[in-house]
Coordinates of C-alpha atoms in Angstrom, one line a residue:
Chain A
X1 CA -59.9 -53.4 -2.2
X2 CA -57.7 -54.4 -5.2
X3 CA -60.7 -55.5 -7.4
X4 CA -62.3 -52.0 -6.9
X5 CA -59.1 -50.3 -7.8
X6 CA -58.8 -52.5 -10.9
X7 CA -62.2 -51.4 -12.0
X8 CA -61.4 -47.7 -11.4
X9 CA -58.1 -48.0 -13.3
X10 CA -59.8 -49.7 -16.2
X11 CA -62.8 -47.3 -16.5
X12 CA -61.3 -44.0 -15.4
X13 CA -57.6 -44.2 -16.4
X14 CA -57.5 -46.6 -19.3
X15 CA -55.1 -48.9 -17.5
X16 CA -55.7 -52.6 -18.5
X17 CA -55.0 -55.9 -16.8
X18 CA -51.2 -56.4 -17.1
X19 CA -50.4 -52.7 -16.6
X20 CA -52.5 -52.8 -13.4
X21 CA -50.8 -55.8 -12.1
X22 CA -47.5 -54.1 -12.7
X23 CA -48.7 -51.1 -10.7
X24 CA -49.7 -53.4 -7.8
X25 CA -46.2 -55.0 -8.0
X26 CA -44.5 -51.6 -7.8
X27 CA -46.8 -50.5 -5.0
X28 CA -45.8 -53.6 -3.0
X29 CA -42.1 -52.7 -3.2
X30 CA -42.7 -49.5 -1.3
X31 CA -43.5 -49.2 2.5
X32 CA -47.0 -48.5 3.5
X33 CA -50.5 -49.9 2.7
X34 CA -50.6 -51.5 -0.7
X35 CA -54.1 -50.2 -1.4
X36 CA -53.1 -46.6 -0.8
X37 CA -49.9 -47.0 -2.8
X38 CA -51.7 -48.5 -5.7
X39 CA -54.3 -45.7 -5.6
X40 CA -51.8 -42.9 -5.5
X41 CA -49.7 -44.4 -8.4
X42 CA -52.9 -44.6 -10.5
X43 CA -53.7 -41.0 -9.5
X44 CA -50.2 -39.8 -10.2
X45 CA -50.3 -41.3 -13.7
X46 CA -53.5 -39.5 -14.4
X47 CA -52.7 -36.1 -13.0
X48 CA -49.3 -35.8 -11.4
X49 CA -49.1 -34.8 -7.7
X50 CA -52.6 -33.3 -7.9
X51 CA -53.9 -36.6 -9.1
X52 CA -52.0 -38.5 -6.4
X53 CA -53.4 -36.3 -3.6
X54 CA -56.9 -36.5 -5.0
X55 CA -56.8 -40.3 -5.0
X56 CA -55.2 -40.4 -1.6
X57 CA -58.1 -38.3 -0.2
X58 CA -60.6 -40.5 -1.9
X59 CA -59.1 -43.7 -0.4
X60 CA -58.5 -42.3 3.1
X61 CA -61.6 -40.2 3.9
X62 CA -64.2 -43.1 4.0
X63 CA -61.8 -45.1 6.3
X64 CA -61.5 -42.1 8.7
X65 CA -65.3 -41.6 8.8
X66 CA -66.0 -45.3 9.3
X67 CA -63.3 -45.8 11.9
X68 CA -64.4 -42.7 13.9
X69 CA -68.0 -44.0 13.9
X70 CA -66.9 -47.4 15.1
X71 CA -64.8 -45.8 17.9
X72 CA -67.9 -43.9 19.2
X73 CA -70.1 -47.0 18.8
X74 CA -67.6 -49.1 20.9
X75 CA -67.5 -46.3 23.5
X76 CA -71.3 -46.6 23.9
X77 CA -71.0 -50.4 24.1
X78 CA -68.3 -50.2 26.8
X79 CA -69.5 -51.8 30.0
X80 CA -72.1 -53.9 28.2
X81 CA -71.6 -57.4 29.7
X82 CA -70.9 -59.4 26.6
X83 CA -68.5 -56.9 25.0
X84 CA -65.6 -58.4 26.9
X85 CA -66.3 -61.8 25.5
X86 CA -66.8 -60.3 22.1
X87 CA -63.4 -58.6 22.2
X88 CA -61.6 -61.8 23.3
X89 CA -63.3 -63.7 20.5
X90 CA -62.4 -61.0 18.0
X91 CA -58.7 -61.1 19.1
X92 CA -58.6 -64.9 18.9
X93 CA -60.1 -64.7 15.4
X94 CA -57.5 -62.0 14.3
X95 CA -54.7 -64.4 15.4
X96 CA -56.1 -67.0 13.1
X97 CA -56.5 -64.5 10.3
X98 CA -52.9 -63.2 10.6
X99 CA -51.4 -66.7 10.5
X100 CA -53.6 -67.7 7.6
X101 CA -52.7 -64.6 5.7
X102 CA -49.0 -65.1 6.3
X103 CA -49.1 -68.7 5.1
X104 CA -51.3 -67.8 2.1
X105 CA -49.0 -65.0 1.0
X106 CA -46.0 -67.2 1.6
X107 CA -47.3 -70.1 -0.4
X108 CA -47.9 -67.7 -3.3
X109 CA -44.3 -66.2 -3.4
X110 CA -41.9 -69.0 -2.3
X111 CA -41.9 -70.8 -5.7
X112 CA -40.5 -74.0 -4.3
X113 CA -37.2 -72.4 -3.1
X114 CA -35.9 -73.9 0.1
X115 CA -33.5 -71.0 0.4
X116 CA -36.5 -68.6 0.4
X117 CA -38.1 -70.7 3.1
X118 CA -35.0 -70.7 5.2
X119 CA -34.8 -66.8 5.0
X120 CA -38.5 -66.6 6.1
X121 CA -37.8 -69.0 9.1
X122 CA -34.7 -67.1 10.0
X123 CA -36.7 -63.8 10.0
X124 CA -39.4 -65.4 12.1
X125 CA -36.9 -66.6 14.7
X126 CA -35.1 -63.3 14.8
X127 CA -38.3 -61.5 15.6
X128 CA -40.0 -64.1 17.8
X129 CA -37.0 -65.4 19.8
X130 CA -34.5 -62.5 19.8
X131 CA -36.9 -59.5 19.5
X132 CA -34.8 -57.8 16.9
X133 CA -36.3 -54.7 15.3
X134 CA -38.4 -55.8 12.3
X135 CA -37.0 -53.1 10.1
X136 CA -33.4 -54.3 10.6
X137 CA -34.6 -57.9 9.9
X138 CA -36.2 -56.8 6.6
X139 CA -33.0 -55.0 5.6
X140 CA -31.0 -58.1 6.3
X141 CA -33.3 -60.5 4.4
X142 CA -33.4 -58.1 1.5
X143 CA -29.6 -58.1 1.4
X144 CA -29.5 -61.9 1.6
X145 CA -32.0 -62.0 -1.2
X146 CA -29.9 -59.6 -3.3
X147 CA -26.8 -61.8 -2.8
X148 CA -28.6 -65.1 -3.2
X149 CA -31.4 -64.6 -5.8
X150 CA -30.1 -62.0 -8.2
X151 CA -28.0 -64.4 -10.3
X152 CA -24.2 -64.2 -10.2
X153 CA -24.4 -64.6 -6.4
X154 CA -24.8 -67.9 -4.5
X155 CA -27.8 -69.6 -6.0
X156 CA -30.4 -70.9 -3.6
Chain B
X1 CA -47.8 -37.2 23.9
X2 CA -48.6 -34.3 21.6
X3 CA -50.3 -34.3 18.2
X4 CA -46.9 -33.5 16.6
X5 CA -45.2 -36.5 18.3
X6 CA -48.1 -38.8 17.2
X7 CA -47.9 -37.5 13.7
X8 CA -44.1 -38.1 13.6
X9 CA -44.6 -41.6 15.1
X10 CA -47.1 -42.6 12.4
X11 CA -44.9 -41.0 9.7
X12 CA -42.1 -43.2 10.9
X13 CA -44.4 -46.3 10.8
X14 CA -45.6 -45.3 7.4
X15 CA -42.0 -45.0 6.1
X16 CA -40.8 -48.2 7.7
X17 CA -43.8 -50.4 7.0
X18 CA -42.4 -52.4 4.1
X19 CA -44.8 -55.3 3.2
X20 CA -48.1 -53.5 3.9
X21 CA -50.6 -53.3 6.7
X22 CA -49.9 -56.6 8.5
X23 CA -46.2 -55.8 8.6
X24 CA -47.1 -52.6 10.5
X25 CA -48.6 -54.5 13.5
X26 CA -45.3 -55.1 15.2
X27 CA -44.3 -51.5 14.5
X28 CA -47.5 -50.2 16.2
X29 CA -46.7 -52.2 19.3
X30 CA -43.0 -51.2 19.4
X31 CA -43.7 -47.5 18.9
X32 CA -46.9 -46.8 20.8
X33 CA -46.8 -49.4 23.5
X34 CA -43.1 -49.9 24.2
X35 CA -41.5 -46.6 23.3
X36 CA -44.2 -43.9 24.0
X37 CA -46.3 -46.0 26.4
X38 CA -49.4 -44.0 25.4
X39 CA -51.4 -47.2 24.9
X40 CA -51.4 -50.5 26.8
X41 CA -50.6 -53.8 25.1
X42 CA -54.2 -54.7 25.5
X43 CA -55.6 -51.5 24.1
X44 CA -53.3 -51.8 21.1
X45 CA -54.3 -55.4 20.5
X46 CA -58.0 -54.3 20.7
X47 CA -57.3 -51.6 18.2
X48 CA -55.6 -53.7 15.6
X49 CA -58.4 -56.3 15.9
X50 CA -61.3 -53.8 15.6
X51 CA -59.5 -52.0 12.7
X52 CA -60.1 -55.1 10.5
X53 CA -63.8 -54.7 10.9
X54 CA -64.0 -51.3 9.2
X55 CA -63.9 -51.1 5.4
X56 CA -60.9 -49.2 4.1
X57 CA -57.2 -49.6 4.6
X58 CA -56.0 -51.3 7.7
X59 CA -53.2 -48.8 8.3
X60 CA -55.5 -45.8 8.3
X61 CA -58.2 -47.5 10.3
X62 CA -55.6 -48.3 13.0
X63 CA -54.2 -44.8 12.9
X64 CA -57.8 -43.3 13.5
X65 CA -58.6 -45.7 16.4
X66 CA -55.1 -45.2 18.0
X67 CA -55.4 -41.5 17.7
X68 CA -58.9 -41.4 19.2
X69 CA -57.7 -43.6 22.1
X70 CA -54.7 -41.5 22.8
X71 CA -56.5 -38.1 22.6
X72 CA -59.2 -36.9 20.4
X73 CA -60.4 -36.6 16.8
X74 CA -57.5 -34.2 16.2
X75 CA -55.0 -36.9 17.3
X76 CA -56.8 -39.3 15.0
X77 CA -56.4 -36.9 12.0
X78 CA -52.7 -36.3 12.9
X79 CA -52.0 -40.0 13.0
X80 CA -53.8 -40.6 9.6
X81 CA -51.9 -37.7 8.1
X82 CA -48.6 -39.2 9.4
X83 CA -49.2 -42.6 8.0
X84 CA -50.3 -41.3 4.5
X85 CA -47.8 -38.5 4.1
X86 CA -45.3 -40.6 2.2
X87 CA -47.9 -41.8 -0.3
X88 CA -47.7 -39.0 -2.9
X89 CA -43.9 -39.1 -2.9
X90 CA -44.0 -42.9 -3.3
X91 CA -46.2 -42.4 -6.3
X92 CA -43.7 -39.9 -7.8
X93 CA -40.7 -42.2 -7.1
X94 CA -42.6 -45.2 -8.4
X95 CA -43.4 -43.5 -11.7
X96 CA -40.1 -41.8 -12.2
X97 CA -37.5 -44.2 -11.0
X98 CA -38.8 -47.7 -10.1
X99 CA -40.9 -48.6 -13.2
X100 CA -37.8 -48.6 -15.5
X101 CA -35.9 -50.7 -12.9
X102 CA -38.5 -53.4 -12.5
X103 CA -36.6 -55.9 -14.7
X104 CA -33.3 -55.4 -12.8
X105 CA -32.3 -58.7 -11.4
X106 CA -30.6 -57.2 -8.3
X107 CA -33.9 -55.4 -7.4
X108 CA -35.8 -58.6 -7.9
X109 CA -33.4 -60.5 -5.7
X110 CA -33.7 -57.9 -3.0
X111 CA -37.5 -57.9 -3.1
X112 CA -37.6 -61.7 -3.0
X113 CA -35.5 -61.7 0.2
X114 CA -37.7 -58.8 1.6
X115 CA -40.9 -60.8 0.9
X116 CA -39.4 -63.8 2.8
X117 CA -38.6 -61.6 5.7
X118 CA -42.1 -60.0 5.7
X119 CA -43.8 -63.4 5.8
X120 CA -41.5 -64.6 8.6
X121 CA -42.2 -61.5 10.7
X122 CA -46.0 -61.6 10.1
X123 CA -45.9 -65.3 11.2
X124 CA -43.9 -64.4 14.3
X125 CA -46.4 -61.6 15.1
X126 CA -49.3 -64.1 14.9
X127 CA -47.5 -66.5 17.3
X128 CA -46.7 -63.7 19.7
X129 CA -50.2 -62.4 19.8
X130 CA -51.5 -65.9 20.1
X131 CA -49.8 -66.3 23.5
X132 CA -51.8 -63.6 25.1
X133 CA -55.3 -64.4 23.8
X134 CA -55.5 -68.2 22.9
X135 CA -55.7 -69.5 26.5
X136 CA -58.5 -72.1 26.6
X137 CA -60.4 -74.3 24.2
X138 CA -63.0 -71.6 23.3
X139 CA -60.4 -69.1 22.1
X140 CA -58.4 -71.9 20.4
X141 CA -61.5 -73.0 18.5
X142 CA -62.2 -69.4 17.4
X143 CA -58.6 -68.9 16.1
X144 CA -58.7 -72.3 14.3
X145 CA -62.1 -71.5 12.7
X146 CA -60.9 -68.1 11.5
X147 CA -57.8 -69.7 10.1
X148 CA -59.8 -72.5 8.4
X149 CA -62.4 -70.2 6.9
X150 CA -59.8 -67.8 5.4
X151 CA -57.2 -70.3 4.4
X152 CA -59.0 -73.4 3.3
X153 CA -62.5 -72.1 2.4
X154 CA -61.1 -68.8 0.9
X155 CA -63.8 -66.7 2.6
X156 CA -63.1 -62.9 2.6
X157 CA -61.5 -61.5 5.7
X158 CA -64.5 -59.7 7.1
X159 CA -66.8 -62.7 6.8
X160 CA -64.3 -65.1 8.3
X161 CA -63.7 -62.7 11.3
X162 CA -67.4 -62.1 12.0
X163 CA -68.4 -65.8 11.7
X164 CA -65.6 -67.1 13.9
X165 CA -65.8 -64.3 16.4
X166 CA -69.6 -64.8 16.7
X167 CA -69.2 -68.5 17.4
X168 CA -66.3 -67.6 19.7
X169 CA -68.5 -65.3 21.8
X170 CA -70.9 -68.1 22.5
X171 CA -68.1 -70.5 23.4
X172 CA -66.4 -68.0 25.7
X173 CA -69.7 -67.0 27.4
X174 CA -70.4 -70.7 27.9
X175 CA -67.0 -70.9 29.7
X176 CA -67.4 -67.8 31.9

């Protein structure tokens, strides 16, 4: 999705490479889907709230149509003998995808800091072992990061 | 569960989903399966899996599929509306207030810690889901293949899912 957004930003809004990366960076600091956040920021820059809502509709409507179509398609397939095996295989594949994605993203942002890694492992244990609410865990890791990484605090 | 309640639930998930779509997976389970009990664990797992097959944003795809499963197309639209309601305001806050702050070292430190937390929680989510679906050599093989294709071969997500799931169907049918 990001490459498409980059092309639109360049051709429609005159936003070039570095500025686009900055927008993606800002989009990531907010909750919600990164693709949607990136799109609405580009839209807002072009036309204020109207622009943001226009780009939001543009990025959401195809997803709604496709997902609705898929839902009815799966409804028709329900009861077909191989669909159960297909769902099991799909779920197994998703587990692999989620783990790969986490390690891929983690490798990109840890920058050789063992303190960073310790925070990630701590968050993992808090959620996996102690079932803490993920939102509280994130608040905690954010505060640890603020104290540890922002200079002046304890360096990790 | 009424449409309004579903809308508010997805609004909450949209507001709390720091770290993007994958970070929302545990929130979907906590809100829809544990709190409201309007979907079973298995249904929710099916929904987040199928949502990856559709082009578009994972969060909105999941909202549509969850809404359709809970009720009707109106529930689906309510759920999507909920999860995207914060977006225009996020754009406003981003342009007005966050862009000038981006070089602030405190914000950078906070975000660095937040990213570490996001990665940890996504990993834990993967391990949790693994328990319920990776139960024999066929499913194990499928998960490993998907991991390998995405991580080591750098395939795109859709191609990696379809290839490994296709091979997985054969392996699982062979077992049954």
